[in-house]
mmCIF file of C-alpha atoms in Angstrom:
data_model
loop_
_atom_site.group_PDB
_atom_site.id
_atom_site.type_symbol
_atom_site.label_atom_id
_atom_site.label_comp_id
_atom_site.label_asym_id
_atom_site.label_seq_id
_atom_site.Cartn_x
_atom_site.Cartn_y
_atom_site.Cartn_z
ATOM 1 C CA UNK L 1 1.251 14.566 -37.937
ATOM 2 C CA UNK L 2 4.420 16.560 -37.328
ATOM 3 C CA UNK L 3 4.036 20.311 -36.887
ATOM 4 C CA UNK L 4 6.785 22.659 -38.045
ATOM 5 C CA UNK L 5 6.290 26.370 -37.385
ATOM 6 C CA UNK L 6 8.420 29.196 -38.695
ATOM 7 C CA UNK L 7 8.878 31.913 -36.094
ATOM 8 C CA UNK L 8 10.494 35.346 -36.036
ATOM 9 C CA UNK L 9 12.166 37.320 -33.226
ATOM 10 C CA UNK L 10 12.766 41.044 -33.712
ATOM 11 C CA UNK L 11 16.053 42.790 -32.956
ATOM 12 C CA UNK L 12 15.486 46.435 -33.875
ATOM 13 C CA UNK L 13 15.620 49.931 -32.476
ATOM 14 C CA UNK L 14 12.229 51.403 -31.539
ATOM 15 C CA UNK L 15 10.982 54.670 -32.964
ATOM 16 C CA UNK L 16 11.581 56.331 -29.612
ATOM 17 C CA UNK L 17 8.553 58.296 -28.345
ATOM 18 C CA UNK L 18 7.059 58.604 -31.845
ATOM 19 C CA UNK L 19 3.951 56.437 -31.754
ATOM 20 C CA UNK L 20 2.779 56.899 -35.348
ATOM 21 C CA UNK L 21 6.258 56.095 -36.679
ATOM 22 C CA UNK L 22 6.463 53.130 -34.320
ATOM 23 C CA UNK L 23 3.166 51.690 -35.539
ATOM 24 C CA UNK L 24 4.364 51.958 -39.140
ATOM 25 C CA UNK L 25 7.570 50.221 -38.112
ATOM 26 C CA UNK L 26 5.663 47.373 -36.414
ATOM 27 C CA UNK L 27 3.357 46.934 -39.414
ATOM 28 C CA UNK L 28 6.360 46.794 -41.763
ATOM 29 C CA UNK L 29 8.145 44.220 -39.590
ATOM 30 C CA UNK L 30 4.974 42.110 -39.521
ATOM 31 C CA UNK L 31 4.784 42.270 -43.309
ATOM 32 C CA UNK L 32 8.454 41.385 -43.707
ATOM 33 C CA UNK L 33 8.239 38.386 -41.381
ATOM 34 C CA UNK L 34 5.110 37.072 -43.052
ATOM 35 C CA UNK L 35 6.744 37.442 -46.463
ATOM 36 C CA UNK L 36 9.507 35.125 -45.216
ATOM 37 C CA UNK L 37 6.898 32.569 -44.195
ATOM 38 C CA UNK L 38 6.809 33.246 -40.441
ATOM 39 C CA UNK L 39 3.628 32.276 -38.596
ATOM 40 C CA UNK L 40 4.560 34.071 -35.374
ATOM 41 C CA UNK L 41 6.534 37.281 -34.788
ATOM 42 C CA UNK L 42 7.695 38.446 -31.352
ATOM 43 C CA UNK L 43 8.593 42.041 -30.439
ATOM 44 C CA UNK L 44 10.734 43.345 -27.542
ATOM 45 C CA UNK L 45 9.367 44.616 -24.254
ATOM 46 C CA UNK L 46 7.749 48.082 -24.451
ATOM 47 C CA UNK L 47 8.684 48.338 -28.137
ATOM 48 C CA UNK L 48 6.002 51.017 -28.494
ATOM 49 C CA UNK L 49 6.949 53.756 -27.735
ATOM 50 C CA UNK L 50 10.287 52.402 -26.450
ATOM 51 C CA UNK L 51 11.553 51.411 -23.012
ATOM 52 C CA UNK L 52 12.149 54.531 -20.821
ATOM 53 C CA UNK L 53 15.914 54.397 -20.394
ATOM 54 C CA UNK L 54 16.012 58.120 -19.628
ATOM 55 C CA UNK L 55 14.716 57.317 -16.128
ATOM 56 C CA UNK L 56 18.160 55.958 -15.328
ATOM 57 C CA UNK L 57 19.513 59.517 -15.665
ATOM 58 C CA UNK L 58 19.144 61.548 -12.495
ATOM 59 C CA UNK L 59 17.854 64.792 -13.990
ATOM 60 C CA UNK L 60 14.325 65.826 -13.070
ATOM 61 C CA UNK L 61 13.845 68.180 -16.041
ATOM 62 C CA UNK L 62 14.491 65.366 -18.517
ATOM 63 C CA UNK L 63 12.368 62.921 -16.578
ATOM 64 C CA UNK L 64 9.322 65.195 -16.460
ATOM 65 C CA UNK L 65 9.531 66.056 -20.156
ATOM 66 C CA UNK L 66 10.190 62.533 -21.356
ATOM 67 C CA UNK L 67 7.657 60.919 -19.033
ATOM 68 C CA UNK L 68 5.011 63.243 -20.467
ATOM 69 C CA UNK L 69 6.047 62.326 -23.996
ATOM 70 C CA UNK L 70 5.956 58.661 -23.054
ATOM 71 C CA UNK L 71 2.344 58.975 -21.887
ATOM 72 C CA UNK L 72 1.343 60.939 -24.979
ATOM 73 C CA UNK L 73 2.914 58.320 -27.264
ATOM 74 C CA UNK L 74 1.504 55.255 -25.547
ATOM 75 C CA UNK L 75 -1.581 53.650 -27.057
ATOM 76 C CA UNK L 76 -4.853 52.174 -25.899
ATOM 77 C CA UNK L 77 -5.712 48.535 -26.402
ATOM 78 C CA UNK L 78 -8.724 49.436 -28.563
ATOM 79 C CA UNK L 79 -7.491 52.549 -30.365
ATOM 80 C CA UNK L 80 -6.688 53.223 -34.003
ATOM 81 C CA UNK L 81 -3.039 52.207 -33.529
ATOM 82 C CA UNK L 82 -3.925 48.776 -32.193
ATOM 83 C CA UNK L 83 -6.456 48.329 -34.985
ATOM 84 C CA UNK L 84 -3.717 49.037 -37.530
ATOM 85 C CA UNK L 85 -1.544 46.337 -35.965
ATOM 86 C CA UNK L 86 -4.305 43.740 -35.655
ATOM 87 C CA UNK L 87 -5.271 44.557 -39.236
ATOM 88 C CA UNK L 88 -1.706 43.850 -40.365
ATOM 89 C CA UNK L 89 -1.740 40.521 -38.519
ATOM 90 C CA UNK L 90 -4.966 39.562 -40.302
ATOM 91 C CA UNK L 91 -3.820 40.809 -43.694
ATOM 92 C CA UNK L 92 -0.616 38.763 -43.541
ATOM 93 C CA UNK L 93 -1.948 35.760 -41.623
ATOM 94 C CA UNK L 94 0.582 35.897 -38.781
ATOM 95 C CA UNK L 95 0.420 35.724 -34.984
ATOM 96 C CA UNK L 96 1.937 38.716 -33.150
ATOM 97 C CA UNK L 97 3.251 39.188 -29.608
ATOM 98 C CA UNK L 98 3.810 42.907 -29.010
ATOM 99 C CA UNK L 99 5.192 44.770 -26.009
ATOM 100 C CA UNK L 100 3.716 48.267 -25.681
ATOM 101 C CA UNK L 101 2.935 51.099 -23.299
ATOM 102 C CA UNK L 102 -0.808 50.941 -22.690
ATOM 103 C CA UNK L 103 -2.489 54.219 -21.817
ATOM 104 C CA UNK L 104 -5.630 54.277 -19.687
ATOM 105 C CA UNK L 105 -6.717 57.698 -18.420
ATOM 106 C CA UNK L 106 -3.522 59.176 -16.949
ATOM 107 C CA UNK L 107 -1.901 55.834 -16.210
ATOM 108 C CA UNK L 108 0.478 53.846 -18.391
ATOM 109 C CA UNK L 109 0.967 50.100 -18.089
ATOM 110 C CA UNK L 110 3.735 47.893 -19.456
ATOM 111 C CA UNK L 111 1.539 45.594 -21.518
ATOM 112 C CA UNK L 112 1.989 42.640 -23.811
ATOM 113 C CA UNK L 113 -0.598 41.928 -26.508
ATOM 114 C CA UNK L 114 -1.157 38.564 -28.149
ATOM 115 C CA UNK L 115 -2.849 38.719 -31.562
ATOM 116 C CA UNK L 116 -3.775 35.725 -33.685
ATOM 117 C CA UNK L 117 -3.513 35.375 -37.455
ATOM 118 C CA UNK L 118 -7.104 36.490 -37.971
ATOM 119 C CA UNK L 119 -6.376 39.788 -36.244
ATOM 120 C CA UNK L 120 -8.194 38.836 -33.034
ATOM 121 C CA UNK L 121 -6.727 40.301 -29.860
ATOM 122 C CA UNK L 122 -6.411 37.146 -27.764
ATOM 123 C CA UNK L 123 -5.109 38.851 -24.632
ATOM 124 C CA UNK L 124 -3.497 41.960 -23.194
ATOM 125 C CA UNK L 125 -1.547 41.346 -20.008
ATOM 126 C CA UNK L 126 -0.238 44.182 -17.843
ATOM 127 C CA UNK L 127 3.108 43.602 -16.162
ATOM 128 C CA UNK L 128 2.657 43.558 -12.386
ATOM 129 C CA UNK L 129 6.151 43.094 -10.976
ATOM 130 C CA UNK L 130 7.835 46.378 -11.901
ATOM 131 C CA UNK L 131 11.313 47.350 -10.812
ATOM 132 C CA UNK L 132 11.950 50.548 -8.838
ATOM 133 C CA UNK L 133 12.637 52.653 -11.929
ATOM 134 C CA UNK L 134 9.701 51.320 -13.968
ATOM 135 C CA UNK L 135 7.342 52.231 -11.098
ATOM 136 C CA UNK L 136 8.272 55.896 -11.548
ATOM 137 C CA UNK L 137 6.515 55.862 -14.933
ATOM 138 C CA UNK L 138 4.238 52.842 -15.173
ATOM 139 C CA UNK L 139 1.359 51.617 -13.056
ATOM 140 C CA UNK L 140 1.489 48.048 -11.839
ATOM 141 C CA UNK L 141 -0.939 45.643 -13.439
ATOM 142 C CA UNK L 142 -3.188 43.323 -11.468
ATOM 143 C CA UNK L 143 -1.191 40.203 -10.536
ATOM 144 C CA UNK L 144 -2.556 37.379 -12.627
ATOM 145 C CA UNK L 145 -1.117 34.206 -14.056
ATOM 146 C CA UNK L 146 -0.145 34.269 -17.736
ATOM 147 C CA UNK L 147 -2.128 32.253 -20.252
ATOM 148 C CA UNK L 148 -0.978 29.681 -22.762
ATOM 149 C CA UNK L 149 -2.822 30.198 -26.037
ATOM 150 C CA UNK L 150 -3.808 26.971 -27.781
ATOM 151 C CA UNK L 151 -3.654 27.697 -31.504
ATOM 152 C CA UNK L 152 -3.174 25.837 -34.804
ATOM 153 C CA UNK L 153 0.536 26.765 -34.694
ATOM 154 C CA UNK L 154 0.974 25.301 -31.227
ATOM 155 C CA UNK L 155 0.627 26.311 -27.593
ATOM 156 C CA UNK L 156 2.447 29.549 -26.876
ATOM 157 C CA UNK L 157 2.708 32.124 -24.106
ATOM 158 C CA UNK L 158 4.660 35.266 -23.278
ATOM 159 C CA UNK L 159 6.279 37.195 -20.428
ATOM 160 C CA UNK L 160 8.208 40.464 -20.176
ATOM 161 C CA UNK L 161 11.634 41.131 -18.723
ATOM 162 C CA UNK L 162 12.310 39.756 -15.255
ATOM 163 C CA UNK L 163 8.924 38.012 -15.268
ATOM 164 C CA UNK L 164 10.730 35.259 -17.176
ATOM 165 C CA UNK L 165 12.575 34.208 -14.012
ATOM 166 C CA UNK L 166 9.662 34.211 -11.589
ATOM 167 C CA UNK L 167 8.808 30.619 -10.636
ATOM 168 C CA UNK L 168 5.092 31.261 -10.050
ATOM 169 C CA UNK L 169 4.678 32.532 -13.603
ATOM 170 C CA UNK L 170 6.931 30.036 -15.352
ATOM 171 C CA UNK L 171 5.333 27.095 -13.544
ATOM 172 C CA UNK L 172 1.873 28.233 -14.659
ATOM 173 C CA UNK L 173 2.986 28.176 -18.293
ATOM 174 C CA UNK L 174 4.751 24.838 -17.896
ATOM 175 C CA UNK L 175 1.642 23.323 -16.293
ATOM 176 C CA UNK L 176 -0.320 24.153 -19.444
ATOM 177 C CA UNK L 177 2.322 22.420 -21.612
ATOM 178 C CA UNK L 178 3.658 25.535 -23.305
ATOM 179 C CA UNK L 179 5.536 24.693 -26.522
ATOM 180 C CA UNK L 180 6.705 28.147 -27.668
ATOM 181 C CA UNK L 181 7.533 30.936 -25.257
ATOM 182 C CA UNK L 182 8.172 34.624 -25.972
ATOM 183 C CA UNK L 183 10.632 36.105 -23.469
ATOM 184 C CA UNK L 184 10.579 39.793 -24.420
ATOM 185 C CA UNK L 185 13.463 42.069 -23.368
ATOM 186 C CA UNK L 186 13.991 45.839 -23.690
ATOM 187 C CA UNK L 187 17.710 45.795 -24.555
ATOM 188 C CA UNK L 188 19.972 48.184 -22.663
ATOM 189 C CA UNK L 189 22.342 51.092 -23.296
ATOM 190 C CA UNK L 190 24.342 50.001 -20.271
ATOM 191 C CA UNK L 191 25.510 46.524 -21.278
ATOM 192 C CA UNK L 192 22.844 44.585 -19.350
ATOM 193 C CA UNK L 193 22.511 46.450 -16.042
ATOM 194 C CA UNK L 194 20.900 43.474 -14.316
ATOM 195 C CA UNK L 195 24.117 41.499 -14.776
ATOM 196 C CA UNK L 196 26.421 40.133 -17.493
ATOM 197 C CA UNK L 197 24.318 38.583 -20.250
ATOM 198 C CA UNK L 198 21.339 38.357 -17.897
ATOM 199 C CA UNK L 199 18.663 38.314 -20.623
ATOM 200 C CA UNK L 200 20.516 35.600 -22.530
ATOM 201 C CA UNK L 201 21.016 33.515 -19.392
ATOM 202 C CA UNK L 202 17.405 33.831 -18.231
ATOM 203 C CA UNK L 203 16.003 32.979 -21.671
ATOM 204 C CA UNK L 204 18.182 29.890 -21.949
ATOM 205 C CA UNK L 205 17.304 28.755 -18.435
ATOM 206 C CA UNK L 206 13.604 29.205 -19.241
ATOM 207 C CA UNK L 207 13.951 26.825 -22.179
ATOM 208 C CA UNK L 208 15.626 24.253 -19.950
ATOM 209 C CA UNK L 209 13.147 24.620 -17.100
ATOM 210 C CA UNK L 210 9.928 24.594 -19.099
ATOM 211 C CA UNK L 211 11.067 22.409 -22.014
ATOM 212 C CA UNK L 212 9.824 24.880 -24.615
ATOM 213 C CA UNK L 213 11.287 26.727 -27.558
ATOM 214 C CA UNK L 214 12.085 30.297 -26.496
ATOM 215 C CA UNK L 215 11.959 33.407 -28.684
ATOM 216 C CA UNK L 216 13.836 36.240 -26.984
ATOM 217 C CA UNK L 217 13.278 39.465 -28.990
ATOM 218 C CA UNK L 218 15.441 42.338 -27.781
ATOM 219 C CA UNK L 219 15.517 46.017 -28.702
ATOM 220 C CA UNK L 220 18.581 47.747 -30.095
ATOM 221 C CA UNK L 221 19.325 50.832 -28.000
ATOM 222 C CA UNK L 222 21.272 53.547 -29.806
ATOM 223 C CA UNK L 223 22.055 57.206 -29.265
ATOM 224 C CA UNK L 224 18.573 58.387 -30.476
ATOM 225 C CA UNK L 225 17.052 57.243 -27.168
ATOM 226 C CA UNK L 226 18.765 60.233 -25.551
ATOM 227 C CA UNK L 227 18.020 62.786 -28.294
ATOM 228 C CA UNK L 228 17.554 66.237 -26.819
ATOM 229 C CA UNK L 229 19.382 65.371 -23.617
ATOM 230 C CA UNK L 230 22.525 67.451 -23.728
ATOM 231 C CA UNK L 231 25.235 65.693 -21.770
ATOM 232 C CA UNK L 232 23.388 62.377 -21.655
ATOM 233 C CA UNK L 233 25.644 59.356 -21.220
ATOM 234 C CA UNK L 234 26.793 57.596 -24.330
ATOM 235 C CA UNK L 235 25.922 53.973 -25.004
ATOM 236 C CA UNK L 236 28.358 51.964 -22.912
ATOM 237 C CA UNK L 237 27.937 48.440 -24.191
ATOM 238 C CA UNK L 238 26.567 46.190 -26.928
ATOM 239 C CA UNK L 239 22.814 46.333 -27.392
ATOM 240 C CA UNK L 240 20.359 44.026 -29.096
ATOM 241 C CA UNK L 241 20.788 40.388 -28.130
ATOM 242 C CA UNK L 242 17.841 38.560 -29.647
ATOM 243 C CA UNK L 243 17.976 34.773 -29.480
ATOM 244 C CA UNK L 244 15.949 31.671 -30.337
ATOM 245 C CA UNK L 245 16.553 28.641 -28.106
ATOM 246 C CA UNK L 246 15.580 25.010 -28.317
ATOM 247 C CA UNK L 247 14.174 23.159 -25.326
ATOM 248 C CA UNK L 248 17.669 21.908 -24.419
ATOM 249 C CA UNK L 249 18.979 25.484 -24.196
ATOM 250 C CA UNK L 250 20.943 25.366 -27.447
ATOM 251 C CA UNK L 251 20.688 28.181 -29.988
ATOM 252 C CA UNK L 252 18.594 27.307 -33.024
ATOM 253 C CA UNK L 253 19.967 30.124 -35.170
ATOM 254 C CA UNK L 254 23.130 32.205 -35.305
ATOM 255 C CA UNK L 255 22.355 35.549 -33.602
ATOM 256 C CA UNK L 256 22.665 38.884 -35.307
ATOM 257 C CA UNK L 257 25.626 40.971 -34.245
ATOM 258 C CA UNK L 258 25.209 43.169 -31.178
ATOM 259 C CA UNK L 259 23.651 46.423 -32.352
ATOM 260 C CA UNK L 260 22.624 45.046 -35.748
ATOM 261 C CA UNK L 261 18.969 45.454 -36.639
ATOM 262 C CA UNK L 262 17.098 42.569 -38.147
ATOM 263 C CA UNK L 263 14.847 39.557 -37.608
ATOM 264 C CA UNK L 264 15.821 36.080 -36.463
ATOM 265 C CA UNK L 265 13.953 33.254 -38.180
ATOM 266 C CA UNK L 266 13.751 29.574 -37.311
ATOM 267 C CA UNK L 267 11.636 26.560 -38.177
ATOM 268 C CA UNK L 268 10.572 24.779 -34.995
ATOM 269 C CA UNK L 269 9.625 21.118 -34.923
ATOM 270 C CA UNK L 270 7.055 21.155 -32.126
ATOM 271 C CA UNK L 271 7.005 17.365 -31.886
ATOM 272 C CA UNK L 272 10.682 17.481 -30.938
ATOM 273 C CA UNK L 273 10.395 20.533 -28.705
ATOM 274 C CA UNK L 274 9.970 18.785 -25.384
ATOM 275 C CA UNK L 275 11.645 15.468 -26.081
ATOM 276 C CA UNK L 276 15.147 14.210 -25.374
ATOM 277 C CA UNK L 277 15.807 12.785 -28.855
ATOM 278 C CA UNK L 278 16.339 16.008 -30.783
ATOM 279 C CA UNK L 279 19.007 15.583 -33.457
ATOM 280 C CA UNK L 280 21.268 18.272 -34.825
ATOM 281 C CA UNK L 281 22.914 18.791 -38.164
ATOM 282 C CA UNK L 282 26.486 19.931 -37.565
ATOM 283 C CA UNK L 283 27.032 21.211 -41.099
ATOM 284 C CA UNK L 284 26.545 24.979 -41.425
ATOM 285 C CA UNK L 285 24.221 26.065 -44.225
ATOM 286 C CA UNK L 286 24.621 29.301 -46.175
ATOM 287 C CA UNK L 287 21.436 31.296 -46.783
ATOM 288 C CA UNK L 288 22.053 34.416 -48.805
ATOM 289 C CA UNK L 289 24.929 36.352 -47.281
ATOM 290 C CA UNK L 290 24.784 34.907 -43.773
ATOM 291 C CA UNK L 291 26.133 31.643 -42.390
ATOM 292 C CA UNK L 292 23.693 29.719 -40.244
ATOM 293 C CA UNK L 293 24.595 27.656 -37.209
ATOM 294 C CA UNK L 294 23.999 23.945 -36.929
ATOM 295 C CA UNK L 295 20.265 23.494 -37.314
ATOM 296 C CA UNK L 296 17.441 21.101 -36.697
ATOM 297 C CA UNK L 297 17.099 18.323 -39.269
ATOM 298 C CA UNK L 298 13.355 18.884 -39.270
ATOM 299 C CA UNK L 299 13.730 22.576 -40.106
ATOM 300 C CA UNK L 300 15.714 23.117 -43.329
ATOM 301 C CA UNK L 301 15.475 26.919 -43.338
ATOM 302 C CA UNK L 302 16.590 29.068 -40.430
ATOM 303 C CA UNK L 303 18.486 32.294 -40.729
ATOM 304 C CA UNK L 304 18.989 35.789 -39.376
ATOM 305 C CA UNK L 305 18.431 38.689 -41.730
ATOM 306 C CA UNK L 306 19.577 42.280 -41.151
ATOM 307 C CA UNK L 307 17.225 45.191 -41.509
ATOM 308 C CA UNK L 308 17.799 47.498 -44.446
ATOM 309 C CA UNK L 309 17.247 51.218 -44.035
ATOM 310 C CA UNK L 310 13.975 52.512 -45.358
ATOM 311 C CA UNK L 311 12.655 55.935 -46.294
ATOM 312 C CA UNK L 312 9.626 56.245 -44.069
ATOM 313 C CA UNK L 313 9.792 58.236 -40.791
ATOM 314 C CA UNK L 314 11.785 56.348 -38.185
ATOM 315 C CA UNK L 315 14.282 55.178 -40.757
ATOM 316 C CA UNK L 316 13.756 51.431 -40.388
ATOM 317 C CA UNK L 317 12.324 48.926 -42.785
ATOM 318 C CA UNK L 318 12.471 45.199 -42.353
ATOM 319 C CA UNK L 319 14.539 42.839 -44.415
#
């Protein structure tokens, strides 16, 4: 029996350092994706309460203030905020991979939660390999190999940021025959500081190496990340580069524009995911107001939808 799974990758701006607004935003994006028939939604790295880009500014006053706010607006893995998110997953019958700042005592970890469609928290993994700036805010997690979750929608796993290019981690997921991979990225106000198109390149190479579909959710980083920082640098490059790749490294769906908020959707034929006989339809298909790239014959509906502005705090509502 062939298995086709509709998936969703988020490209949106976080509700920077406003946890309650951010939880509402996540719940609304979950609802929107489920309404479109998605069985799995993937969020960017540290989407709650937002990746700490202010640490790249060399001003101690800002760093102390914003690091404190970051701790105060991080959440626990068993608190009311997580229960609201797992409840949304259960209510809408959708799997969720969420990047968040996890608070434990006075420490914060860069964590990634995997939630199934019944609302069960399957795993919370703390990022261990932090870069020099991340270590100024976050504690390093215990090094442990990532898990592939065997579910009715297929075998999927997840990593954050530069973890996606670490052979020890990627080989562990490949050994367990991962079919869908979430490569979560934080976006950047500095036009990909790790290198030109680094997140795009790494995500595509992951698909080729492991032979899995890759969802690469990426945050949009706008001026609000530096609110209150007089004289902070302006955004210097395009932000928000979410992608969905097939196992041969090709793009399954036309990306949203850089800086545009929305959700990427695609139907994945898991039986074709790791084979060499995948066929492509070269005729673009129009869905609503967007033109879709050449798509998989087994998946008739795949599209990228922009986010429309909402009225709740944070200003973002999905689709």
